[in-house]
């Protein structure tokens, strides 16, 4: 069971970090609480998460000289009131007026509440009021105030209701408990070791996790899976004799509204329970899962549920028993249902042992072909977790058609915050704009619903990000990669946020006290805004994907996957490049989309340039919408990409002295590496296509 099919060393790009006891404050430095900490603050309500709010406010006020009251208290001169609406009358007259006024305002909308996690803000007569119906809502309201900073107090604001669009906002940690010989402590981890596990055991010091839970709550994350979806022997036991370790993490995260989920192996009844089978139709198997779930809820009453990678890359699954994935998912769902738990069942199912000669098998088709026939058969507490693109977290892919094709199934969209295919946290690659594009994609064309709508609300499965964090002093290896983690939470809360505004929030929170905030903000935008497109420029062209070095997936290797069983090919020859996925002459993948996209992608003429080689095999002289030929586009973007990275590095240099030297140095080091790596990409890709095509660069630049 522990022999997952992972193609080579997967976290080998970085040496294990030096153990450290201090770490960067990320987006919650004490200064971020200054505006709040200088005020008089009343906290009204009770419950463990309200205690958390009080504790945060108390710490801020102790540091910056403010005052805190907890209701009931009648000597109140607060200029910020954080209150549960149903906790009774408020001592502060203005706040009480807002509370009373809010009731009809809220009642008149939607379900008449602020929701499980929502809150209302208003400022009037010198008092800022945050109201919530639940302690979790109050906590999110507090972090809203932190985000606004001084602006919380600068002018009157009408009452405004805030509710998360997506109720499930989750991070999946691909952390192993035991260091795996191939995938290491954290599979695809580029930020050191795990903050939960080390060398086969739980890390007993929870200080790091305590800081992490605050970061998560402050960006809106409310669930995490604490172990890798490739479940090896040691990790399988988190469900049974190592459950205590999971319970301890859950205890730490609970006061910040973050629920714990566990990745489990489908073979658990066999490998842990000693049964001869894991067949979903076997009564002993059902009983085993029911008992296992019962034990979990005894220890962790608010346990979120299971996460399962089945029949994928060597992980066991229902296919072994001639059952389908609805049978498999419903088995686990049945065990969790009495307790309100949910199964996140991954749709990443494809044949990783295909023959490269076989042109009829298309990995992009696999998830849809497996799952669409099962629509309507999944239990209510199953969430089908679908990677955003049909292949594998590439820097450019179309949106997975599966997300659009199962109206009777709860769906979550999965994005990769850890930068496996986007520079492994050595390259600056700000992914907010990419995820925003995915979430706003309208499957049936403009005017129809979006991907965000599919995953939104109580029935939607939400947004899941594969975590990019570890025990690195900067949390994410590359300090600027913190912004990606922040963004995944914020975009899950509100997928319509402008990613530029999210970046602004992150900058403001992370560096609240810098000498020249405008220069810092401007430079960070210059460095980060287009960094994802820059990365795309110097790597695989026009959506064709991969071309990375097999195994660790860092750096160029144009033909690295071309003759392998993994199903990721570009088919370059002397005449052209790209994968024919049309219905007319190719694999038929375009037929998995509804109109208008089925037609747009089918047509070479209408297909967007950036996805042309994903859908079509075209000659090098094919002219793009941009007016350039494909081959000239390849040359131009690769030269431009490197120039952009060089410019980034120069801009970053000019920030020396404006931010902490350790942050500056770490980013500077990584930019040197990014320039080196981008240059290597440019030269290998350009040379490869020059040699294949024989077409010279129109501008006579150096190609090797
Ligand atoms: O992209 C691939 C990665 C694997 C990963 C797999 C998955 C956890 O290379 O390392 O395994 O995706 O998403 O399951």
XYZ file of C-alpha atoms and ligand atoms in Angstrom, residues 6 10 174 187-188 228-230 309 312-313 346 348 387 392-393 414 416 420-421 553, ligand 1:
35
model
C 5.234 9.022 -7.664
C 9.495 14.932 -5.311
C 0.590 16.818 1.713
C 5.306 15.728 -0.705
C 5.865 18.595 -3.130
C -0.820 13.597 2.551
C -3.409 12.170 0.163
C -0.846 9.498 -0.667
C -7.279 9.663 -3.208
C -4.973 7.043 -8.469
C -1.216 6.811 -8.913
C -10.719 13.294 -5.240
C -7.836 12.777 -9.911
C -8.392 19.743 -9.781
C -2.400 18.508 -13.334
C -1.996 22.011 -11.888
C -8.721 22.153 -5.960
C -2.163 24.022 -5.920
C 5.054 22.190 -7.835
C 4.649 23.372 -11.421
C 9.321 18.814 -11.803
O 0.695 16.515 -9.410
C 0.746 15.257 -8.847
C 1.923 15.282 -7.938
C 1.883 14.205 -6.880
C 0.547 14.311 -6.155
C -0.569 14.136 -7.172
C -1.936 14.297 -6.548
C 0.054 13.856 -3.868
O 3.080 15.199 -8.710
O 2.955 14.407 -6.013
O 0.436 13.376 -5.126
O -0.461 15.119 -8.166
O -2.507 15.381 -6.688
O -2.438 13.376 -5.946
